[in-house]
mmCIF file of C-alpha atoms and ligand atoms in Angstrom:
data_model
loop_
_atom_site.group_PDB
_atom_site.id
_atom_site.type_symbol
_atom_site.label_atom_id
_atom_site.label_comp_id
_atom_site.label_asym_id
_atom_site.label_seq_id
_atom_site.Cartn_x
_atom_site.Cartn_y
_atom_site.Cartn_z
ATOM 1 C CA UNK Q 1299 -60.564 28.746 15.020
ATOM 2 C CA UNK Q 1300 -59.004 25.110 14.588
ATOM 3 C CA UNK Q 1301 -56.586 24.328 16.861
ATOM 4 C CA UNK Q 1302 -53.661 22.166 15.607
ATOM 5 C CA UNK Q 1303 -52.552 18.739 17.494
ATOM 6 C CA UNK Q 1304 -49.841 20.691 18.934
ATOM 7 C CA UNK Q 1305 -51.707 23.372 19.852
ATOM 8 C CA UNK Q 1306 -54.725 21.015 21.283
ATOM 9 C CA UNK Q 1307 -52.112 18.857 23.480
ATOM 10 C CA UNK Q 1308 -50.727 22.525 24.653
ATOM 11 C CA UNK Q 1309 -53.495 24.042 25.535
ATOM 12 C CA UNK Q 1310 -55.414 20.949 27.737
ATOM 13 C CA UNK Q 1311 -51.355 20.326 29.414
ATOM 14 C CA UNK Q 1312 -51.735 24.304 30.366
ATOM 15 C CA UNK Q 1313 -55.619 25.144 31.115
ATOM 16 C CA UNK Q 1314 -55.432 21.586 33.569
ATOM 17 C CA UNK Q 1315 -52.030 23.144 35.427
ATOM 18 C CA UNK Q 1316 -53.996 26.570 35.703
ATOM 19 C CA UNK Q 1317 -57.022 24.379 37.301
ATOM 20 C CA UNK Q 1318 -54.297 23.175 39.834
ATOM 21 C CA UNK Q 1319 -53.397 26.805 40.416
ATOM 22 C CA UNK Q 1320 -56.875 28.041 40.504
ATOM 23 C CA UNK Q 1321 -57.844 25.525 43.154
ATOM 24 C CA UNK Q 1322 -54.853 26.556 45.229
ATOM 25 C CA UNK Q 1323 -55.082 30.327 44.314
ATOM 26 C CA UNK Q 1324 -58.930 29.949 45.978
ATOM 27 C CA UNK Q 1325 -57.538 28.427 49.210
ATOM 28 C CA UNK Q 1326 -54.832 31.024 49.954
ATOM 29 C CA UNK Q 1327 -57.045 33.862 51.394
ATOM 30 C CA UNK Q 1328 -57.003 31.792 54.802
ATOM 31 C CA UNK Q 1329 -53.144 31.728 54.856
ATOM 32 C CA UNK Q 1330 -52.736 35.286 54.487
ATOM 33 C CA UNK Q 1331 -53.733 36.344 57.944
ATOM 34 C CA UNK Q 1332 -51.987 33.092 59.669
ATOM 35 C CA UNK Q 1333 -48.838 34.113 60.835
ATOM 36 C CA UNK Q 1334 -46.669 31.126 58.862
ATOM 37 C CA UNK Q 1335 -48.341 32.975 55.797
ATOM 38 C CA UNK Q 1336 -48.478 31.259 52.337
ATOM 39 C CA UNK Q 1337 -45.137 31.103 50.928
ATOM 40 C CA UNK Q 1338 -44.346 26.763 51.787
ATOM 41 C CA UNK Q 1339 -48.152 27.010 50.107
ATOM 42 C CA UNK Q 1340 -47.593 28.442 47.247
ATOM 43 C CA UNK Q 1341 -44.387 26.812 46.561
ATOM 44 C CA UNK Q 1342 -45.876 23.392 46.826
ATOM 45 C CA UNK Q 1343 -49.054 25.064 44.057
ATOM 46 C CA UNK Q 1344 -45.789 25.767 42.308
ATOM 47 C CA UNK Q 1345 -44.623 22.393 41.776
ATOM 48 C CA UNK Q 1346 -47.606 20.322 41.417
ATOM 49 C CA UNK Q 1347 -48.642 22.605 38.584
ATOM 50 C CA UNK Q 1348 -45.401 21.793 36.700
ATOM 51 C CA UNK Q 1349 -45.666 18.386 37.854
ATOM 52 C CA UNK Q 1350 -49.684 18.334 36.050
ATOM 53 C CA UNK Q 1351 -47.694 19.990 33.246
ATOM 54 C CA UNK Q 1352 -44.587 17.590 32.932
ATOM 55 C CA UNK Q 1353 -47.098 14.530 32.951
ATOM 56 C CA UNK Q 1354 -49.527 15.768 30.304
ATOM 57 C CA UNK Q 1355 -46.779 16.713 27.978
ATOM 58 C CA UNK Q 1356 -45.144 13.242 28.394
ATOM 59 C CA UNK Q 1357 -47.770 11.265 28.080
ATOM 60 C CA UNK Q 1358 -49.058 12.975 24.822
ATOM 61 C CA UNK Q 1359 -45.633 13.533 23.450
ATOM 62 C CA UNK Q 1360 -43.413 11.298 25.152
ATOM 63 C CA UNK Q 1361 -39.734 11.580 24.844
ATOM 64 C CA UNK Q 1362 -39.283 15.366 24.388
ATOM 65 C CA UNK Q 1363 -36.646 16.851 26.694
ATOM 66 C CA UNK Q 1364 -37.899 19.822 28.972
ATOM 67 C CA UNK Q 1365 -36.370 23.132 30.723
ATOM 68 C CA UNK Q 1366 -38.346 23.640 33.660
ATOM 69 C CA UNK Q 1367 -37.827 26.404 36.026
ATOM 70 C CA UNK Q 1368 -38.423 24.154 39.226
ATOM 71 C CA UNK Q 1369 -37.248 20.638 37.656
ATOM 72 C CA UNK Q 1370 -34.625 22.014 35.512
ATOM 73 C CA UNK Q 1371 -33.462 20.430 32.576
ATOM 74 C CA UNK Q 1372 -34.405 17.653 31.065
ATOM 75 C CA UNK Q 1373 -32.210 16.135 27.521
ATOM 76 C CA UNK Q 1374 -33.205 13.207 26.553
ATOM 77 C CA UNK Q 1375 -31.797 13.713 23.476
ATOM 78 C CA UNK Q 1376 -35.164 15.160 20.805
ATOM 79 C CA UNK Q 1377 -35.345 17.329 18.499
ATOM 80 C CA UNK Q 1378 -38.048 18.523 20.994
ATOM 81 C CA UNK Q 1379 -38.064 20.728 24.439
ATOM 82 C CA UNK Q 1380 -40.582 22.036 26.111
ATOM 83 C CA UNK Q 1381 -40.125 25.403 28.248
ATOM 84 C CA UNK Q 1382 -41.748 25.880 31.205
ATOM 85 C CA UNK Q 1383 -42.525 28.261 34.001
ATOM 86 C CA UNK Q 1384 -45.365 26.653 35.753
ATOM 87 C CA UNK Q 1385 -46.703 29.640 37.652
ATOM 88 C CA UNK Q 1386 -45.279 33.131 36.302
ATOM 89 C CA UNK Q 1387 -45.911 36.287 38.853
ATOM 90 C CA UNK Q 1388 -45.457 34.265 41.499
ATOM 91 C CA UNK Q 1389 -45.341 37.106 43.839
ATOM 92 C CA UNK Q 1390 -48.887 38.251 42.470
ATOM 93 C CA UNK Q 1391 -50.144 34.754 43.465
ATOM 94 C CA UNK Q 1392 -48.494 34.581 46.987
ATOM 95 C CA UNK Q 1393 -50.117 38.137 47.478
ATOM 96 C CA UNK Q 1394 -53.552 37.223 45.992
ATOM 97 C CA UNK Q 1395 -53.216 39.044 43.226
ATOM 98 C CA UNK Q 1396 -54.767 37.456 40.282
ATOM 99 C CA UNK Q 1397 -52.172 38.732 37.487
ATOM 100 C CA UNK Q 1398 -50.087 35.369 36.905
ATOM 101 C CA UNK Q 1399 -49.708 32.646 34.080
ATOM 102 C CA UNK Q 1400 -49.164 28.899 33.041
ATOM 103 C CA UNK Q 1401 -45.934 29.553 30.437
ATOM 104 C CA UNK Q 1402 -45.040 27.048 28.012
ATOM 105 C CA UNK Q 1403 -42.922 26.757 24.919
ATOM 106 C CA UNK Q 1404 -42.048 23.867 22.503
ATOM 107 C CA UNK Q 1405 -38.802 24.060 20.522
ATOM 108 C CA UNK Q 1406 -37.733 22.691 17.725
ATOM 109 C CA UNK Q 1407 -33.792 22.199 16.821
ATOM 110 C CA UNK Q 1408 -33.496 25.311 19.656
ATOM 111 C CA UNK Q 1409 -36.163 27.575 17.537
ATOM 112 C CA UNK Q 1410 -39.386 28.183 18.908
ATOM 113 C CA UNK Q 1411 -42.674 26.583 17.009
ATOM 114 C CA UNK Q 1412 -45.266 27.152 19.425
ATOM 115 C CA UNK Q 1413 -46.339 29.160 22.369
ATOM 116 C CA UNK Q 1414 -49.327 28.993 25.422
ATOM 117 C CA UNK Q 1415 -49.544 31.280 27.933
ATOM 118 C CA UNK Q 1416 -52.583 30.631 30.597
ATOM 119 C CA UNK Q 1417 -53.703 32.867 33.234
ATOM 120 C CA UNK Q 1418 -56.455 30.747 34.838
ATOM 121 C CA UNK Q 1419 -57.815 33.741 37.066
ATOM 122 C CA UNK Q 1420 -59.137 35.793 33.640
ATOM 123 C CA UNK Q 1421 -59.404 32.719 31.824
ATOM 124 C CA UNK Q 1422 -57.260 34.079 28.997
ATOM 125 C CA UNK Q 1423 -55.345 31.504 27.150
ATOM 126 C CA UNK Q 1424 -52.869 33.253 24.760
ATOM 127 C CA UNK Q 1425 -51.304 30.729 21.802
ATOM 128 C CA UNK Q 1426 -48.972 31.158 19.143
ATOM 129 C CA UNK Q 1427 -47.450 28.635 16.465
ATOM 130 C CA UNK Q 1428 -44.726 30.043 14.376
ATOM 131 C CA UNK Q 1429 -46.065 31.005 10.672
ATOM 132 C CA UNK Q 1430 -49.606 30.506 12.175
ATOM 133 C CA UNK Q 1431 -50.006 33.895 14.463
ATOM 134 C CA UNK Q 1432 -50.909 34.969 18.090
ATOM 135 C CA UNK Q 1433 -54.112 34.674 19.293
ATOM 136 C CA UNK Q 1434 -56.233 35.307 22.160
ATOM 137 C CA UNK Q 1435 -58.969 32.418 22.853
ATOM 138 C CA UNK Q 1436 -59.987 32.903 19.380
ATOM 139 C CA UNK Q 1437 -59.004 36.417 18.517
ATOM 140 C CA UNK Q 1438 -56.605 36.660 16.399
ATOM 141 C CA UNK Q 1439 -53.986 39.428 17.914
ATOM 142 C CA UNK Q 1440 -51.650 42.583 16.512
ATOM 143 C CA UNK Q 1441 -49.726 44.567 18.320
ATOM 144 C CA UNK Q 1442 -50.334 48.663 19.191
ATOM 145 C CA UNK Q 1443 -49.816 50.471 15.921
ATOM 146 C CA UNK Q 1444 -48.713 53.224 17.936
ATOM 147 C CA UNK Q 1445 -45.414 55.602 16.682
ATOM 148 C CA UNK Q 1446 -45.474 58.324 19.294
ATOM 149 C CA UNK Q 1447 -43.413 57.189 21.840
ATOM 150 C CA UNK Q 1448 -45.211 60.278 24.309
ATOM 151 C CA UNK Q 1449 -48.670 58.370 23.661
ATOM 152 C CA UNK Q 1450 -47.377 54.520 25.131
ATOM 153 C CA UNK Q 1451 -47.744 52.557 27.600
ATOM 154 C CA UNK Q 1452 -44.775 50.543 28.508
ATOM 155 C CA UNK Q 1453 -44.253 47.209 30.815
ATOM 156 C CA UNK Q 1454 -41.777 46.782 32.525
ATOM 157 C CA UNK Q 1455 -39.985 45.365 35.644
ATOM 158 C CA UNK Q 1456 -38.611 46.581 38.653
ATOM 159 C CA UNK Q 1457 -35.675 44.266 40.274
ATOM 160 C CA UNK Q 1458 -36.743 43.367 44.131
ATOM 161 C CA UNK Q 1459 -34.759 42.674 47.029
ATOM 162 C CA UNK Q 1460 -33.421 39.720 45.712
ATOM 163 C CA UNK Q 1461 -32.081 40.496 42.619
ATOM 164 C CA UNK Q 1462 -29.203 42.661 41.944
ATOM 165 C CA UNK Q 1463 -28.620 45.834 38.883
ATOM 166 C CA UNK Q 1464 -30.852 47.845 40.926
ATOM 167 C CA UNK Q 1465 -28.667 50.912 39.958
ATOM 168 C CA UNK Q 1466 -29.079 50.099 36.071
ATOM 169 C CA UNK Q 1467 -32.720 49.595 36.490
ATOM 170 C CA UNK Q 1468 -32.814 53.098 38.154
ATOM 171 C CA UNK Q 1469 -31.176 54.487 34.921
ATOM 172 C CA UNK Q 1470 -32.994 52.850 32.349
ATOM 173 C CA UNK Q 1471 -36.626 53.850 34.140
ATOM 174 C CA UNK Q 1472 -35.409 57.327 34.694
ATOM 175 C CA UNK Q 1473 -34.735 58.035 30.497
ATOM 176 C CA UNK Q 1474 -37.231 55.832 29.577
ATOM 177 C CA UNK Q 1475 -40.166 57.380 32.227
ATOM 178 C CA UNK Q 1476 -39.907 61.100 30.751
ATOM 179 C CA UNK Q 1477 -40.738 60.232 26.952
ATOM 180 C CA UNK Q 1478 -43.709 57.586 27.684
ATOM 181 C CA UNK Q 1479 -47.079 57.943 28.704
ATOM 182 C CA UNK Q 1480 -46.943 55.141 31.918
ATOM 183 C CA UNK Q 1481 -44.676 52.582 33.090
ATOM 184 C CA UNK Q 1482 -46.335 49.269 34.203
ATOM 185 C CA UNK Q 1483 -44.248 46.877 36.616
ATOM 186 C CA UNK Q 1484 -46.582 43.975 36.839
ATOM 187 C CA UNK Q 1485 -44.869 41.001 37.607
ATOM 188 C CA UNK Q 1486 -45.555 39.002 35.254
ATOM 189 C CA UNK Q 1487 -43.085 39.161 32.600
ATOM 190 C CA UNK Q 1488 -45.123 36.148 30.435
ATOM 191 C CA UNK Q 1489 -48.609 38.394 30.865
ATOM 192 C CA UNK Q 1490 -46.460 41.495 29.868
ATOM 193 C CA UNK Q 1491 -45.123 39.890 26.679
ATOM 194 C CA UNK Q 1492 -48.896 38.362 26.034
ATOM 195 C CA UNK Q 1493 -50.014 41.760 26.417
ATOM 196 C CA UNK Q 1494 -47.548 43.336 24.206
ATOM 197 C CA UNK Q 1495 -48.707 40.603 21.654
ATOM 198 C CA UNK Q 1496 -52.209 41.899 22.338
ATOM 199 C CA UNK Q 1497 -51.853 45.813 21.863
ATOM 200 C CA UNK Q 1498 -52.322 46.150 25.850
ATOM 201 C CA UNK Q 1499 -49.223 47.089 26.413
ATOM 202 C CA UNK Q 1500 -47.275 48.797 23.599
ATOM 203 C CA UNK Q 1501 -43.847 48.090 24.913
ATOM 204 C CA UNK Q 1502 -41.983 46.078 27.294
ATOM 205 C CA UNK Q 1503 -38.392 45.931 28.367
ATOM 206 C CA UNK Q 1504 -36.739 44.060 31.675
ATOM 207 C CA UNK Q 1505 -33.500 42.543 32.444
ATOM 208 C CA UNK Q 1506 -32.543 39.237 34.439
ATOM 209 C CA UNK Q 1507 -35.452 37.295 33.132
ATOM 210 C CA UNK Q 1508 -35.001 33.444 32.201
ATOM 211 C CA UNK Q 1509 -35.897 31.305 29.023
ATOM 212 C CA UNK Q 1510 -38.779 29.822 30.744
ATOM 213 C CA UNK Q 1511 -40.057 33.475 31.791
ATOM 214 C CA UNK Q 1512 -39.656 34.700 27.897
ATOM 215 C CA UNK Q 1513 -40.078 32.013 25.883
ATOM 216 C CA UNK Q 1514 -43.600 31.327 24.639
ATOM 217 C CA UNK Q 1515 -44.185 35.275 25.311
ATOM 218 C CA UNK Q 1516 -40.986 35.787 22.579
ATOM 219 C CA UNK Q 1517 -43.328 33.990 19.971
ATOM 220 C CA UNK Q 1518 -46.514 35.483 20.797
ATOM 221 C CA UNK Q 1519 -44.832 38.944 19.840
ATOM 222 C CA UNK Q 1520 -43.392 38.099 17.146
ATOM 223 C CA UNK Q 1521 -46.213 36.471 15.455
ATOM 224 C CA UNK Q 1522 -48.355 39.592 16.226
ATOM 225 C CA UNK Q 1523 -45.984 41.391 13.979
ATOM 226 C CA UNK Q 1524 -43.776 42.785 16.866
ATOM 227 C CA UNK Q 1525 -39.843 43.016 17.044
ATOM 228 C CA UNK Q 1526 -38.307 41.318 20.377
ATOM 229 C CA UNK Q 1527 -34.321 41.165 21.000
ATOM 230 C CA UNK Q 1528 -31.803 41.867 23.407
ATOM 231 C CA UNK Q 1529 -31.772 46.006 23.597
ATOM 232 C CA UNK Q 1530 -27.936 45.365 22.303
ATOM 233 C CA UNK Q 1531 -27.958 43.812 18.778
ATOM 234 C CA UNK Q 1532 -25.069 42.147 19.353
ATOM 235 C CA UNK Q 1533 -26.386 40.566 22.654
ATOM 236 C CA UNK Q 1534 -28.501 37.346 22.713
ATOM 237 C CA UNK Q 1535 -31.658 37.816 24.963
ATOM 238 C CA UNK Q 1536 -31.309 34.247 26.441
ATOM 239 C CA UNK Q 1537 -27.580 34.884 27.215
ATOM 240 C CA UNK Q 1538 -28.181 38.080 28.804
ATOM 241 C CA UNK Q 1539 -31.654 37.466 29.782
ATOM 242 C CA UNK Q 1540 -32.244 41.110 28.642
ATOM 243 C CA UNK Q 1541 -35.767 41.708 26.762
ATOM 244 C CA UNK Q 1542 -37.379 44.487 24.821
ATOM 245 C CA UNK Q 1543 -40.217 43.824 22.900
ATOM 246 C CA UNK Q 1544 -42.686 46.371 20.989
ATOM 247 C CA UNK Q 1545 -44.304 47.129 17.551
ATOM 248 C CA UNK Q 1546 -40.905 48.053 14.802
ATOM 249 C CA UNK Q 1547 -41.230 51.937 15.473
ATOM 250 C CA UNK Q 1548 -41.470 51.517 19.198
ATOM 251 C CA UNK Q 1549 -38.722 48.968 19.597
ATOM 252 C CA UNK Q 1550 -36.352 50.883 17.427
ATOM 253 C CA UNK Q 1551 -37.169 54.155 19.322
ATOM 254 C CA UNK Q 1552 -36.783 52.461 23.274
ATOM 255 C CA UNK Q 1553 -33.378 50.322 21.921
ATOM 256 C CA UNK Q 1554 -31.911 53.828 21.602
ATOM 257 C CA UNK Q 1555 -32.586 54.994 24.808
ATOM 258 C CA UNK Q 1556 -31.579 51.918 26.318
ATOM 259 C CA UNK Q 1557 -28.452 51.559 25.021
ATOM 260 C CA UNK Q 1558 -27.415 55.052 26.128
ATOM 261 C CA UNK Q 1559 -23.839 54.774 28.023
ATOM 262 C CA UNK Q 1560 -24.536 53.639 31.741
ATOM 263 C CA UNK Q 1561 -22.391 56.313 33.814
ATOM 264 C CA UNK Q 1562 -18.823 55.003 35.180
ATOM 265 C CA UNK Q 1563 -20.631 54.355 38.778
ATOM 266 C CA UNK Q 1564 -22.868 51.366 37.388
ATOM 267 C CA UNK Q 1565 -20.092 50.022 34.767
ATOM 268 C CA UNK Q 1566 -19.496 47.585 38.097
ATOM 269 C CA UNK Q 1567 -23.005 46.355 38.331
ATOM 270 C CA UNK Q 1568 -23.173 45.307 34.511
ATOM 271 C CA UNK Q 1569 -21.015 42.094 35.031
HETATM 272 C C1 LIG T 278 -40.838 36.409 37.666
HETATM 273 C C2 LIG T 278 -41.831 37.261 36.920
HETATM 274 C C3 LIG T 278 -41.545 38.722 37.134
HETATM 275 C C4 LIG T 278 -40.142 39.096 36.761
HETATM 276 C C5 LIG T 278 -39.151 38.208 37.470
HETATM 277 C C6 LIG T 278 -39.463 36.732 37.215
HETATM 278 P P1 LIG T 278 -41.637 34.059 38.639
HETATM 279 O O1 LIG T 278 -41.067 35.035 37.458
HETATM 280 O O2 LIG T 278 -41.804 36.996 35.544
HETATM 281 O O3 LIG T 278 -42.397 39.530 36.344
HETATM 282 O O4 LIG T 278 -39.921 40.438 37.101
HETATM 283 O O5 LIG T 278 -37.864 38.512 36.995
HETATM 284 O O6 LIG T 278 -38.543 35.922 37.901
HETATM 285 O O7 LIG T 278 -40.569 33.982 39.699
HETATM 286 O O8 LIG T 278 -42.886 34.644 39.137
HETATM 287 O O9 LIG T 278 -41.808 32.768 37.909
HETATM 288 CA CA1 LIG T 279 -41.114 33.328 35.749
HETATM 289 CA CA1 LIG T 280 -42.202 30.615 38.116
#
C-alpha cells in the first residue's frame, strides 16, 4: 500500500515516539518491585514521547497548531492541528501491561483528515485518511458485520478512583451487560476504537474521554464503515466527551439502551 506524504510524516512522528516508549516500557520491570514504584517513570516516558512527537511534526510540517494532552494547546493560527495523546492506557503501561498506543490526529478547518494510532508493544500501526479508509499495517480494515446484539463483544470503560459518574457507569453496564456476549474494559480507549475499526471489538461506548483520547480512533471507525457519535444525537461527543462507536445496526441498537432514562438518584451525577 502507498502511503501518502501525510500519512508517511505521521507514521515515522508516531512509530519513533512508540520507540521512546518501548525503550522505557523495557526498563520498568525493575521499578515495579522498588518501593518508589514507576509512576515519576512513566510520567517522564510520558512526556518525552510527546516531546519526540511535537518535534517530528514541527519540523516536517512546521507551523501547525497542536492539542496535546500533556502540553496543551497550541494556536498558532493554521488551518492545521494536530491531536495528541502521546501514550494512551497509561495505566496498562505503569502496570506492564503491553495494551497502550501513540494517538495522533491532524485536522483540518476542525474536521479530521487523518488518523495514526501506534501500539509499539504489538507493533500494530493503525492509519486512516478521510475518503482513503482504515487500515492495519497494510490491511485494509471493516468493521464486525455483526446484527445480533446477543453474539457481540463490546469495549468499554470502567471510571476509576479518580474520575467521577461512577453511578451512571453502573447503569449503563448493568442494561448493556445482559443483551451482549462480553464487556471488555481495557484501558485503552484509542486501541478500543482501533479495534472497533478492525472487527475486534464490535462495539464500544465510554464517557469522560478527551479529544486527544478519541480523535484519530473517531476516523479510523468511520472510515471502516462504522457509525461513531455522542449516544444523544443532540449531544456533541467532544463537548460531552461521551463515545459510542459500532457497525450501523449495532450502534443504533446500544444508542437505545443508552439513552434509557437514568433513575432520579443519578440525575445529580449527570452535571
Ligand atoms: C485513558 C485511557 C482509558 C480511558 C481513560 C483515559 P490515558 O487515557 O484512554 O482507556 O478509560 O478515560 O483517560 O490517561 O491513558 O492517556
Ligand atoms: Ca488518553
Ligand atoms: Ca495519555
Amino acid at each position: 500500500m502507498a502511503r501518502s506524504a501525510l500519512m508517511n510524516v505521521m507514521v515515522t512522528a508516531a512509530t519513533k515516539a512508540g520507540r521512546s516508549l518501548t525503550r522505557d516500557f523495557n526498563e520498568l520491570e525493575n521499578l515495579q518491585v522498588s518501593l518508589k514504584g514507576p509512576g515519576d517513570f512513566v510520567s517522564q516516558a510520558d512526556l518525552k514521547a510527546e516531546k519526540t512527537l511535537r518535534d517530528a511534526l514541527n519540523k516536517a510540517r512546521p507551523g501547525y497548531s497542536f492539542l496535546m494532552e500533556e502540553g496543551g494547546e497550541i494556536d498558532s493560527g493554521s488551518d492545521y492541528r494536530w491531536i495528541i495523546d502521546p501514550l494512551d492506557g497509561t495505566t496498562n503501561f505503569l502496570h506492564s501491561n503491553p495494551f497502550f498506543a501513540v494517538s495522533l490526529a491532524l485536522e483540518h478547518n476542525g474536521q479530521l483528515v487523518a488518523g495514526v494510532i501506534y501500539n509499539p508493544a504489538s507493533e500494530e500501526l493503525f492509519t486512516a485518511e478521510k475518503g482513503r479508509g482504515a487500515f492495519l499495517n497494510d490491511r485494509r480494515l471493516r468493521v464486525a458485520a455483526r446484527t445480533a446484539l446477543d453474539e457481540c463483544v463490546i469495549a468499554s470503560g470502567i471510571p476509576a478512583l479518580n474520575r467521577r459518574k461512577h453511578g451512571i457507569a453502573l447503569f449503563e453496564q448493568r442494561n448493556l451487560m445482559s443483551r451482549v456476549a462480553g464487556i471488555r474494559a481495557t484501558g485503552s480507549a484509542a486501541l478500543n476504537l482501533a479495534y472497533v475499526a478492525a472487527g475486534r471489538f464490535d462495539g464500544y461506548w465510554e464517557s469522560d474521554l478527551h479529544p486527544w483520547d478519541i480523535a484519530a480512533g473517531l476516523l479510523m471507525v468511520r472510515e471502516a464503515g462504522g457509525f461513531v457519535s455522542e449516544p444523544d444525537p443532540k449531544a456533541s461527543m467532544y463537548d460531552t466527551g461521551r463515545v459510542l462507536a459500532g457497525n450501523e445496526s449495532i450502534h443504533g441498537q446500544m444508542r437505545e439502551i443508552l439513552n434509557r432514562p437514568l433513575p432520579e438518584a443519578l440525575q445529580a451525577q449527570k452535571a
